[in-house]
PDB file of C-alpha atoms in Angstrom:
ATOM      1  CA  UNK A  47    -113.706 -51.246 -50.253  1.00 32.00           C
ATOM      2  CA  UNK A  48    -112.608 -54.544 -48.729  1.00 33.00           C
ATOM      3  CA  UNK A  49    -109.362 -55.864 -50.078  1.00 33.00           C
ATOM      4  CA  UNK A  50    -111.149 -59.129 -50.892  1.00 34.00           C
ATOM      5  CA  UNK A  51    -113.133 -57.253 -53.540  1.00 32.00           C
ATOM      6  CA  UNK A  52    -109.869 -56.569 -55.358  1.00 30.00           C
ATOM      7  CA  UNK A  53    -107.838 -59.708 -54.730  1.00 31.00           C
ATOM      8  CA  UNK A  54    -109.614 -63.043 -54.772  1.00 30.00           C
ATOM      9  CA  UNK A  55    -108.549 -66.646 -54.448  1.00 32.00           C
ATOM     10  CA  UNK A  56    -106.961 -67.293 -57.837  1.00 33.00           C
ATOM     11  CA  UNK A  57    -103.585 -68.162 -59.282  1.00 31.00           C
ATOM     12  CA  UNK A  58    -101.968 -65.309 -57.345  1.00 36.00           C
ATOM     13  CA  UNK A  59    -103.485 -66.425 -54.079  1.00 35.00           C
ATOM     14  CA  UNK A  60    -101.041 -69.159 -53.134  1.00 35.00           C
ATOM     15  CA  UNK A  61    -101.675 -71.864 -50.595  1.00 36.00           C
ATOM     16  CA  UNK A  62    -103.485 -71.368 -47.318  1.00 39.00           C
ATOM     17  CA  UNK A  63    -100.265 -71.801 -45.335  1.00 39.00           C
ATOM     18  CA  UNK A  64     -98.057 -71.132 -48.315  1.00 41.00           C
ATOM     19  CA  UNK A  65     -94.404 -71.488 -49.007  1.00 40.00           C
ATOM     20  CA  UNK A  66     -91.895 -68.693 -49.404  1.00 43.00           C
ATOM     21  CA  UNK A  67     -92.996 -65.950 -51.786  1.00 38.00           C
ATOM     22  CA  UNK A  68     -92.218 -66.144 -55.514  1.00 31.00           C
ATOM     23  CA  UNK A  69     -91.910 -69.938 -55.229  1.00 31.00           C
ATOM     24  CA  UNK A  70     -88.696 -69.710 -53.239  1.00 36.00           C
ATOM     25  CA  UNK A  71     -89.704 -72.272 -50.628  1.00 37.00           C
ATOM     26  CA  UNK A  72     -88.295 -72.582 -47.127  1.00 37.00           C
ATOM     27  CA  UNK A  73     -84.791 -73.606 -48.213  1.00 36.00           C
ATOM     28  CA  UNK A  74     -84.260 -70.528 -50.361  1.00 35.00           C
ATOM     29  CA  UNK A  75     -85.873 -68.242 -47.814  1.00 36.00           C
ATOM     30  CA  UNK A  76     -83.587 -69.615 -45.119  1.00 37.00           C
ATOM     31  CA  UNK A  77     -80.631 -68.051 -46.933  1.00 40.00           C
ATOM     32  CA  UNK A  78     -82.208 -64.677 -46.185  1.00 45.00           C
ATOM     33  CA  UNK A  79     -82.474 -65.215 -42.447  1.00 57.00           C
ATOM     34  CA  UNK A  80     -83.223 -61.572 -41.739  1.00 85.00           C
ATOM     35  CA  UNK A  81     -86.653 -61.742 -43.409  1.00 91.00           C
ATOM     36  CA  UNK A  82     -89.259 -64.384 -44.162  1.00 95.00           C
ATOM     37  CA  UNK A  83     -92.520 -64.046 -46.090  1.00 97.00           C
ATOM     38  CA  UNK A  84     -95.501 -66.374 -46.011  1.00 98.00           C
ATOM     39  CA  UNK A  85     -98.765 -66.221 -47.937  1.00 98.00           C
ATOM     40  CA  UNK A  86    -102.259 -66.807 -46.542  1.00 98.00           C
ATOM     41  CA  UNK A  87    -105.762 -66.785 -47.939  1.00 98.00           C
ATOM     42  CA  UNK A  88    -108.617 -65.502 -45.777  1.00 98.00           C
ATOM     43  CA  UNK A  89    -111.066 -68.308 -45.012  1.00 98.00           C
ATOM     44  CA  UNK A  90    -114.829 -68.018 -44.648  1.00 97.00           C
ATOM     45  CA  UNK A  91    -114.758 -69.055 -40.973  1.00 97.00           C
ATOM     46  CA  UNK A  92    -112.223 -66.296 -40.217  1.00 98.00           C
ATOM     47  CA  UNK A  93    -114.611 -63.546 -41.315  1.00 97.00           C
ATOM     48  CA  UNK A  94    -117.169 -61.585 -39.318  1.00 95.00           C
ATOM     49  CA  UNK A  95    -120.727 -60.752 -40.357  1.00 92.00           C
ATOM     50  CA  UNK A  96    -119.549 -57.980 -42.698  1.00 91.00           C
ATOM     51  CA  UNK A  97    -117.321 -60.410 -44.580  1.00 94.00           C
ATOM     52  CA  UNK A  98    -114.083 -58.919 -43.267  1.00 96.00           C
ATOM     53  CA  UNK A  99    -111.346 -60.913 -41.548  1.00 98.00           C
ATOM     54  CA  UNK A 100    -111.393 -60.705 -37.768  1.00 97.00           C
ATOM     55  CA  UNK A 101    -108.392 -59.144 -36.059  1.00 98.00           C
ATOM     56  CA  UNK A 102    -107.644 -62.489 -34.407  1.00 98.00           C
ATOM     57  CA  UNK A 103    -107.245 -64.124 -37.838  1.00 98.00           C
ATOM     58  CA  UNK A 104    -104.596 -61.597 -38.885  1.00 98.00           C
ATOM     59  CA  UNK A 105    -102.759 -62.064 -35.590  1.00 98.00           C
ATOM     60  CA  UNK A 106    -102.732 -65.824 -36.161  1.00 98.00           C
ATOM     61  CA  UNK A 107    -101.167 -65.272 -39.595  1.00 98.00           C
ATOM     62  CA  UNK A 108     -98.429 -63.162 -38.022  1.00 98.00           C
ATOM     63  CA  UNK A 109     -97.659 -65.743 -35.331  1.00 98.00           C
ATOM     64  CA  UNK A 110     -97.654 -68.584 -37.867  1.00 98.00           C
ATOM     65  CA  UNK A 111     -95.162 -66.683 -40.027  1.00 98.00           C
ATOM     66  CA  UNK A 112     -92.824 -66.323 -37.044  1.00 97.00           C
ATOM     67  CA  UNK A 113     -93.015 -70.093 -36.462  1.00 96.00           C
ATOM     68  CA  UNK A 114     -92.263 -70.730 -40.134  1.00 97.00           C
ATOM     69  CA  UNK A 115     -89.316 -68.334 -40.077  1.00 96.00           C
ATOM     70  CA  UNK A 116     -87.903 -70.179 -37.067  1.00 96.00           C
ATOM     71  CA  UNK A 117     -88.313 -73.546 -38.798  1.00 96.00           C
ATOM     72  CA  UNK A 118     -86.680 -72.251 -41.985  1.00 94.00           C
ATOM     73  CA  UNK A 119     -83.445 -71.441 -40.142  1.00 94.00           C
ATOM     74  CA  UNK A 120     -83.323 -74.742 -38.244  1.00 95.00           C
ATOM     75  CA  UNK A 121     -85.650 -74.320 -35.274  1.00 97.00           C
ATOM     76  CA  UNK A 122     -88.971 -76.101 -35.953  1.00 97.00           C
ATOM     77  CA  UNK A 123     -91.590 -76.615 -33.270  1.00 95.00           C
ATOM     78  CA  UNK A 124     -90.189 -80.099 -32.575  1.00 96.00           C
ATOM     79  CA  UNK A 125     -86.837 -78.527 -31.560  1.00 97.00           C
ATOM     80  CA  UNK A 126     -88.519 -76.416 -28.897  1.00 97.00           C
ATOM     81  CA  UNK A 127     -90.425 -79.343 -27.422  1.00 96.00           C
ATOM     82  CA  UNK A 128     -87.363 -81.614 -27.395  1.00 97.00           C
ATOM     83  CA  UNK A 129     -85.293 -78.949 -25.598  1.00 97.00           C
ATOM     84  CA  UNK A 130     -88.016 -77.749 -23.234  1.00 96.00           C
ATOM     85  CA  UNK A 131     -87.541 -74.178 -24.459  1.00 97.00           C
ATOM     86  CA  UNK A 132     -90.210 -71.921 -25.919  1.00 96.00           C
ATOM     87  CA  UNK A 133     -90.936 -68.435 -27.196  1.00 96.00           C
ATOM     88  CA  UNK A 134     -93.906 -66.773 -25.500  1.00 96.00           C
ATOM     89  CA  UNK A 135     -95.515 -63.567 -26.721  1.00 96.00           C
ATOM     90  CA  UNK A 136     -95.302 -60.771 -24.175  1.00 95.00           C
ATOM     91  CA  UNK A 137     -96.706 -57.812 -26.085  1.00 96.00           C
ATOM     92  CA  UNK A 138     -98.445 -57.127 -29.413  1.00 97.00           C
ATOM     93  CA  UNK A 139     -99.250 -53.978 -31.318  1.00 96.00           C
ATOM     94  CA  UNK A 140    -101.446 -54.890 -34.287  1.00 98.00           C
ATOM     95  CA  UNK A 141    -102.378 -52.275 -36.896  1.00 97.00           C
ATOM     96  CA  UNK A 142    -105.173 -52.961 -39.390  1.00 97.00           C
ATOM     97  CA  UNK A 143    -105.508 -50.319 -42.095  1.00 97.00           C
ATOM     98  CA  UNK A 144    -108.613 -51.585 -43.860  1.00 96.00           C
ATOM     99  CA  UNK A 145    -111.158 -54.379 -44.009  1.00 96.00           C
ATOM    100  CA  UNK A 146    -109.731 -57.527 -45.610  1.00 96.00           C
ATOM    101  CA  UNK A 147    -112.384 -59.615 -47.305  1.00 97.00           C
ATOM    102  CA  UNK A 148    -113.019 -63.325 -47.652  1.00 97.00           C
ATOM    103  CA  UNK A 149    -110.768 -64.983 -50.231  1.00 97.00           C
ATOM    104  CA  UNK A 150    -108.123 -62.264 -50.167  1.00 97.00           C
ATOM    105  CA  UNK A 151    -104.504 -63.315 -50.516  1.00 98.00           C
ATOM    106  CA  UNK A 152    -102.222 -61.776 -47.898  1.00 97.00           C
ATOM    107  CA  UNK A 153     -98.472 -61.894 -47.446  1.00 98.00           C
ATOM    108  CA  UNK A 154     -96.891 -61.517 -44.020  1.00 98.00           C
ATOM    109  CA  UNK A 155     -93.235 -60.512 -43.951  1.00 97.00           C
ATOM    110  CA  UNK A 156     -91.456 -60.892 -40.619  1.00 97.00           C
ATOM    111  CA  UNK A 157     -88.013 -60.005 -39.336  1.00 94.00           C
ATOM    112  CA  UNK A 158     -86.268 -59.918 -35.985  1.00 93.00           C
ATOM    113  CA  UNK A 159     -85.249 -56.324 -35.295  1.00 91.00           C
ATOM    114  CA  UNK A 160     -83.701 -56.669 -31.849  1.00 89.00           C
ATOM    115  CA  UNK A 161     -82.718 -59.213 -29.219  1.00 89.00           C
ATOM    116  CA  UNK A 162     -81.304 -59.072 -25.696  1.00 88.00           C
ATOM    117  CA  UNK A 163     -80.693 -61.964 -23.293  1.00 90.00           C
ATOM    118  CA  UNK A 164     -84.140 -63.614 -23.237  1.00 94.00           C
ATOM    119  CA  UNK A 165     -86.160 -61.025 -25.181  1.00 93.00           C
ATOM    120  CA  UNK A 166     -86.632 -60.424 -28.918  1.00 93.00           C
ATOM    121  CA  UNK A 167     -88.736 -58.105 -31.040  1.00 94.00           C
ATOM    122  CA  UNK A 168     -90.239 -58.843 -34.440  1.00 95.00           C
ATOM    123  CA  UNK A 169     -91.590 -56.343 -36.939  1.00 95.00           C
ATOM    124  CA  UNK A 170     -94.212 -57.757 -39.283  1.00 97.00           C
ATOM    125  CA  UNK A 171     -95.689 -56.226 -42.421  1.00 97.00           C
ATOM    126  CA  UNK A 172     -99.067 -57.418 -43.742  1.00 98.00           C
ATOM    127  CA  UNK A 173     -99.409 -56.648 -47.434  1.00 97.00           C
ATOM    128  CA  UNK A 174    -101.157 -57.758 -50.592  1.00 95.00           C
ATOM    129  CA  UNK A 175     -99.326 -59.809 -53.250  1.00 95.00           C
ATOM    130  CA  UNK A 176     -98.360 -56.574 -55.024  1.00 94.00           C
ATOM    131  CA  UNK A 177     -96.618 -55.169 -51.959  1.00 94.00           C
ATOM    132  CA  UNK A 178     -99.282 -52.702 -50.815  1.00 96.00           C
ATOM    133  CA  UNK A 179     -99.370 -52.501 -47.019  1.00 96.00           C
ATOM    134  CA  UNK A 180    -102.708 -53.230 -45.338  1.00 97.00           C
ATOM    135  CA  UNK A 181    -101.442 -53.579 -41.756  1.00 97.00           C
ATOM    136  CA  UNK A 182     -98.578 -54.543 -39.536  1.00 98.00           C
ATOM    137  CA  UNK A 183     -97.591 -55.809 -36.118  1.00 98.00           C
ATOM    138  CA  UNK A 184     -94.813 -55.303 -33.602  1.00 96.00           C
ATOM    139  CA  UNK A 185     -94.382 -58.253 -31.244  1.00 96.00           C
ATOM    140  CA  UNK A 186     -92.192 -58.727 -28.181  1.00 96.00           C
ATOM    141  CA  UNK A 187     -91.294 -62.339 -27.387  1.00 96.00           C
ATOM    142  CA  UNK A 188     -89.790 -63.850 -24.237  1.00 96.00           C
ATOM    143  CA  UNK A 189     -87.629 -66.988 -24.397  1.00 97.00           C
ATOM    144  CA  UNK A 190     -88.580 -69.347 -21.569  1.00 97.00           C
ATOM    145  CA  UNK A 191     -87.986 -72.807 -20.176  1.00 96.00           C
ATOM    146  CA  UNK A 192     -90.673 -75.454 -19.840  1.00 91.00           C
ATOM    147  CA  UNK A 193     -91.901 -73.902 -16.582  1.00 91.00           C
ATOM    148  CA  UNK A 194     -92.287 -70.460 -18.175  1.00 91.00           C
ATOM    149  CA  UNK A 195     -89.192 -68.937 -16.556  1.00 95.00           C
ATOM    150  CA  UNK A 196     -87.046 -66.605 -18.707  1.00 96.00           C
ATOM    151  CA  UNK A 197     -84.130 -68.453 -20.305  1.00 97.00           C
ATOM    152  CA  UNK A 198     -81.155 -66.949 -22.099  1.00 96.00           C
ATOM    153  CA  UNK A 199     -81.320 -67.239 -25.898  1.00 95.00           C
ATOM    154  CA  UNK A 200     -78.744 -69.841 -27.075  1.00 94.00           C
ATOM    155  CA  UNK A 201     -75.756 -68.430 -28.943  1.00 92.00           C
ATOM    156  CA  UNK A 202     -76.488 -70.570 -32.009  1.00 93.00           C
ATOM    157  CA  UNK A 203     -80.024 -69.210 -32.199  1.00 93.00           C
ATOM    158  CA  UNK A 204     -78.753 -65.648 -31.955  1.00 88.00           C
ATOM    159  CA  UNK A 205     -76.436 -66.335 -34.888  1.00 88.00           C
ATOM    160  CA  UNK A 206     -79.349 -67.747 -36.910  1.00 90.00           C
ATOM    161  CA  UNK A 207     -81.134 -64.389 -36.694  1.00 85.00           C
ATOM    162  CA  UNK A 208     -78.414 -61.777 -37.361  1.00 77.00           C
ATOM    163  CA  UNK A 209     -79.555 -58.592 -35.645  1.00 74.00           C
ATOM    164  CA  UNK A 210     -77.836 -55.937 -33.592  1.00 62.00           C
ATOM    165  CA  UNK A 211     -78.483 -55.911 -29.835  1.00 59.00           C
ATOM    166  CA  UNK A 212     -81.650 -54.032 -28.989  1.00 56.00           C
ATOM    167  CA  UNK A 213     -81.240 -50.551 -27.564  1.00 60.00           C
ATOM    168  CA  UNK A 214     -84.912 -50.187 -26.713  1.00 62.00           C
ATOM    169  CA  UNK A 215     -86.072 -52.253 -23.734  1.00 61.00           C
ATOM    170  CA  UNK A 216     -89.399 -54.118 -23.754  1.00 61.00           C
ATOM    171  CA  UNK A 217     -92.310 -51.742 -23.274  1.00 66.00           C
ATOM    172  CA  UNK A 218     -95.272 -52.021 -20.933  1.00 69.00           C
ATOM    173  CA  UNK A 219     -98.827 -50.935 -21.596  1.00 72.00           C
ATOM    174  CA  UNK A 220    -100.242 -47.970 -19.766  1.00 73.00           C
ATOM    175  CA  UNK A 221    -103.737 -49.329 -19.033  1.00 77.00           C
ATOM    176  CA  UNK A 222    -105.025 -48.567 -15.553  1.00 74.00           C
ATOM    177  CA  UNK A 223    -107.762 -50.383 -13.692  1.00 79.00           C
ATOM    178  CA  UNK A 224    -111.308 -49.813 -14.985  1.00 85.00           C
ATOM    179  CA  UNK A 225    -112.927 -46.635 -13.655  1.00 85.00           C
ATOM    180  CA  UNK A 226    -115.441 -46.956 -10.845  1.00 84.00           C
ATOM    181  CA  UNK A 227    -116.523 -50.402  -9.716  1.00 81.00           C
ATOM    182  CA  UNK A 228    -117.925 -52.109 -12.805  1.00 84.00           C
ATOM    183  CA  UNK A 229    -119.389 -55.578 -12.724  1.00 89.00           C
ATOM    184  CA  UNK A 230    -117.260 -57.884 -14.859  1.00 93.00           C
ATOM    185  CA  UNK A 231    -118.573 -60.391 -17.345  1.00 94.00           C
ATOM    186  CA  UNK A 232    -117.445 -63.923 -16.546  1.00 96.00           C
ATOM    187  CA  UNK A 233    -116.282 -66.426 -19.120  1.00 95.00           C
ATOM    188  CA  UNK A 234    -114.741 -69.880 -18.936  1.00 97.00           C
ATOM    189  CA  UNK A 235    -111.676 -70.604 -21.087  1.00 97.00           C
ATOM    190  CA  UNK A 236    -112.812 -73.253 -23.609  1.00 96.00           C
ATOM    191  CA  UNK A 237    -110.651 -76.210 -24.584  1.00 97.00           C
ATOM    192  CA  UNK A 238    -110.736 -75.216 -28.277  1.00 96.00           C
ATOM    193  CA  UNK A 239    -108.769 -72.035 -27.468  1.00 96.00           C
ATOM    194  CA  UNK A 240    -105.829 -73.987 -26.006  1.00 96.00           C
ATOM    195  CA  UNK A 241    -102.642 -74.186 -28.067  1.00 94.00           C
ATOM    196  CA  UNK A 242     -99.954 -76.944 -28.158  1.00 92.00           C
ATOM    197  CA  UNK A 243     -98.262 -75.447 -25.088  1.00 92.00           C
ATOM    198  CA  UNK A 244    -101.446 -76.043 -23.069  1.00 94.00           C
ATOM    199  CA  UNK A 245    -102.284 -72.342 -22.665  1.00 95.00           C
ATOM    200  CA  UNK A 246    -104.984 -70.118 -24.142  1.00 97.00           C
ATOM    201  CA  UNK A 247    -103.958 -68.955 -27.604  1.00 96.00           C
ATOM    202  CA  UNK A 248    -102.850 -65.331 -27.806  1.00 96.00           C
ATOM    203  CA  UNK A 249    -105.344 -64.507 -30.551  1.00 97.00           C
ATOM    204  CA  UNK A 250    -108.225 -65.806 -28.412  1.00 97.00           C
ATOM    205  CA  UNK A 251    -107.894 -62.723 -26.210  1.00 97.00           C
ATOM    206  CA  UNK A 252    -108.600 -60.529 -29.225  1.00 96.00           C
ATOM    207  CA  UNK A 253    -111.859 -62.418 -29.755  1.00 96.00           C
ATOM    208  CA  UNK A 254    -112.628 -61.997 -26.058  1.00 95.00           C
ATOM    209  CA  UNK A 255    -112.071 -58.252 -26.396  1.00 96.00           C
ATOM    210  CA  UNK A 256    -114.055 -57.823 -29.603  1.00 95.00           C
ATOM    211  CA  UNK A 257    -116.979 -59.877 -28.259  1.00 93.00           C
ATOM    212  CA  UNK A 258    -117.481 -57.194 -25.593  1.00 92.00           C
ATOM    213  CA  UNK A 259    -117.186 -54.130 -27.821  1.00 91.00           C
ATOM    214  CA  UNK A 260    -120.800 -54.260 -29.003  1.00 85.00           C
ATOM    215  CA  UNK A 261    -121.948 -53.685 -25.417  1.00 85.00           C
ATOM    216  CA  UNK A 262    -120.144 -50.332 -25.608  1.00 89.00           C
ATOM    217  CA  UNK A 263    -121.799 -49.460 -28.912  1.00 90.00           C
ATOM    218  CA  UNK A 264    -118.543 -49.963 -30.834  1.00 92.00           C
ATOM    219  CA  UNK A 265    -118.114 -51.851 -34.089  1.00 93.00           C
ATOM    220  CA  UNK A 266    -115.308 -54.423 -33.747  1.00 94.00           C
ATOM    221  CA  UNK A 267    -114.894 -54.477 -37.537  1.00 93.00           C
ATOM    222  CA  UNK A 268    -114.271 -50.762 -37.935  1.00 93.00           C
ATOM    223  CA  UNK A 269    -111.010 -49.975 -39.695  1.00 95.00           C
ATOM    224  CA  UNK A 270    -108.412 -48.484 -39.524  1.00 96.00           C
ATOM    225  CA  UNK A 271    -107.649 -49.555 -35.976  1.00 96.00           C
ATOM    226  CA  UNK A 272    -104.785 -50.410 -33.649  1.00 96.00           C
ATOM    227  CA  UNK A 273    -104.914 -53.129 -31.008  1.00 97.00           C
ATOM    228  CA  UNK A 274    -102.385 -53.391 -28.214  1.00 96.00           C
ATOM    229  CA  UNK A 275    -102.204 -56.412 -25.917  1.00 97.00           C
ATOM    230  CA  UNK A 276     -99.908 -57.294 -23.038  1.00 96.00           C
ATOM    231  CA  UNK A 277     -99.915 -60.903 -21.862  1.00 96.00           C
ATOM    232  CA  UNK A 278     -99.189 -61.208 -18.152  1.00 94.00           C
ATOM    233  CA  UNK A 279    -100.057 -64.754 -17.108  1.00 95.00           C
ATOM    234  CA  UNK A 280    -101.100 -67.875 -19.062  1.00 95.00           C
ATOM    235  CA  UNK A 281    -104.460 -69.509 -18.430  1.00 97.00           C
ATOM    236  CA  UNK A 282    -105.658 -73.043 -19.137  1.00 96.00           C
ATOM    237  CA  UNK A 283    -108.933 -74.670 -20.157  1.00 97.00           C
ATOM    238  CA  UNK A 284    -111.578 -74.343 -17.475  1.00 97.00           C
ATOM    239  CA  UNK A 285    -110.171 -71.176 -15.880  1.00 97.00           C
ATOM    240  CA  UNK A 286    -112.807 -68.523 -15.208  1.00 97.00           C
ATOM    241  CA  UNK A 287    -111.917 -65.032 -16.371  1.00 97.00           C
ATOM    242  CA  UNK A 288    -113.474 -61.817 -15.114  1.00 96.00           C
ATOM    243  CA  UNK A 289    -113.495 -59.471 -18.114  1.00 96.00           C
ATOM    244  CA  UNK A 290    -113.652 -55.703 -17.581  1.00 95.00           C
ATOM    245  CA  UNK A 291    -114.198 -53.586 -20.708  1.00 95.00           C
ATOM    246  CA  UNK A 292    -114.667 -49.818 -20.777  1.00 94.00           C
ATOM    247  CA  UNK A 293    -114.469 -46.828 -23.099  1.00 92.00           C
ATOM    248  CA  UNK A 294    -111.512 -44.469 -23.208  1.00 89.00           C
ATOM    249  CA  UNK A 295    -111.170 -41.134 -25.033  1.00 87.00           C
ATOM    250  CA  UNK A 296    -109.319 -42.903 -27.856  1.00 85.00           C
ATOM    251  CA  UNK A 297    -111.367 -46.109 -27.954  1.00 91.00           C
ATOM    252  CA  UNK A 298    -111.733 -48.974 -25.501  1.00 95.00           C
ATOM    253  CA  UNK A 299    -109.724 -51.007 -23.009  1.00 95.00           C
ATOM    254  CA  UNK A 300    -109.925 -54.427 -21.392  1.00 96.00           C
ATOM    255  CA  UNK A 301    -108.441 -56.216 -18.406  1.00 95.00           C
ATOM    256  CA  UNK A 302    -109.099 -59.898 -17.740  1.00 96.00           C
ATOM    257  CA  UNK A 303    -108.419 -61.419 -14.324  1.00 96.00           C
ATOM    258  CA  UNK A 304    -108.471 -64.921 -12.872  1.00 96.00           C
ATOM    259  CA  UNK A 305    -110.328 -65.850  -9.687  1.00 93.00           C
ATOM    260  CA  UNK A 306    -107.636 -64.555  -7.290  1.00 95.00           C
ATOM    261  CA  UNK A 307    -107.707 -61.120  -8.973  1.00 93.00           C
ATOM    262  CA  UNK A 308    -104.456 -61.537 -10.903  1.00 95.00           C
ATOM    263  CA  UNK A 309    -104.524 -59.798 -14.270  1.00 95.00           C
ATOM    264  CA  UNK A 310    -103.744 -62.145 -17.168  1.00 96.00           C
ATOM    265  CA  UNK A 311    -104.052 -59.709 -20.067  1.00 96.00           C
ATOM    266  CA  UNK A 312    -104.384 -55.969 -20.688  1.00 95.00           C
ATOM    267  CA  UNK A 313    -105.585 -54.621 -24.000  1.00 96.00           C
ATOM    268  CA  UNK A 314    -106.648 -51.398 -25.691  1.00 95.00           C
ATOM    269  CA  UNK A 315    -108.131 -50.478 -29.041  1.00 96.00           C
ATOM    270  CA  UNK A 316    -107.966 -47.098 -30.734  1.00 92.00           C
ATOM    271  CA  UNK A 317    -108.307 -45.598 -34.159  1.00 86.00           C
ATOM    272  CA  UNK A 318    -105.188 -45.560 -36.285  1.00 74.00           C
ATOM    273  CA  UNK A 319    -103.968 -42.284 -37.733  1.00 63.00           C
ATOM    274  CA  UNK A 320    -102.948 -41.924 -41.343  1.00 44.00           C
ATOM    275  CA  UNK A 321     -99.281 -41.353 -40.469  1.00 41.00           C
ATOM    276  CA  UNK A 322     -99.057 -44.869 -39.052  1.00 49.00           C
ATOM    277  CA  UNK A 323     -99.682 -46.483 -42.410  1.00 47.00           C
ATOM    278  CA  UNK A 324     -96.645 -47.844 -44.176  1.00 43.00           C
TER     279      UNK A 324
END
């Protein structure tokens, strides 16, 4: 049963881009810098034909919660633009345990679990207002300058997110080139997928992936599922992407390349196992 059938938009639903949970607000949440929780309500336009939220919608909630956490401890988006410094997502592992229906209220709780030089990792729990887990995401972020080059995390920012130095280095996806010599599908990056940094939004690649799954006879709304994405190179509006999608024993994979053959994103999708659920 979709979560939306159990939890609808009512007094427990909160605002669309809500404040800290339990009415705490950003100021109170900022005192707990290790965690931050934000509430969302699934919109009609974020749902697929079956009425369930698309994976890209959940990923957008997770990213928005990270931005809000940063702002709550003194680093709003305006700070990044004024300093010419930015966090870019390098890798995502998104787990969706069940279909989440239109109108459902969802809480996303985020925390920084490790940092090293110019890299940080966030763990994110997606749960209903009663604390029941319905998904989660692990995200690796890279701190960069305005040109996209890695930049050391400022000491003051490290102190704002009190975590121990990471022992585990950033991981890389093990997705090889597509088998054989398939003909790619071509798509042009639309302007509406560009974010404030001028690059294609990270969640747009999930839509690009799911749009191709039907050609493989796969249902993009099947749950439970795990998506993994590795972002290799940003693209801008008007770039043409060659999208290769193929089946694997555990699910499906995708590589998208720009005109010179450079890979810009790798992704895979496979069924989640019960032990992965929180």
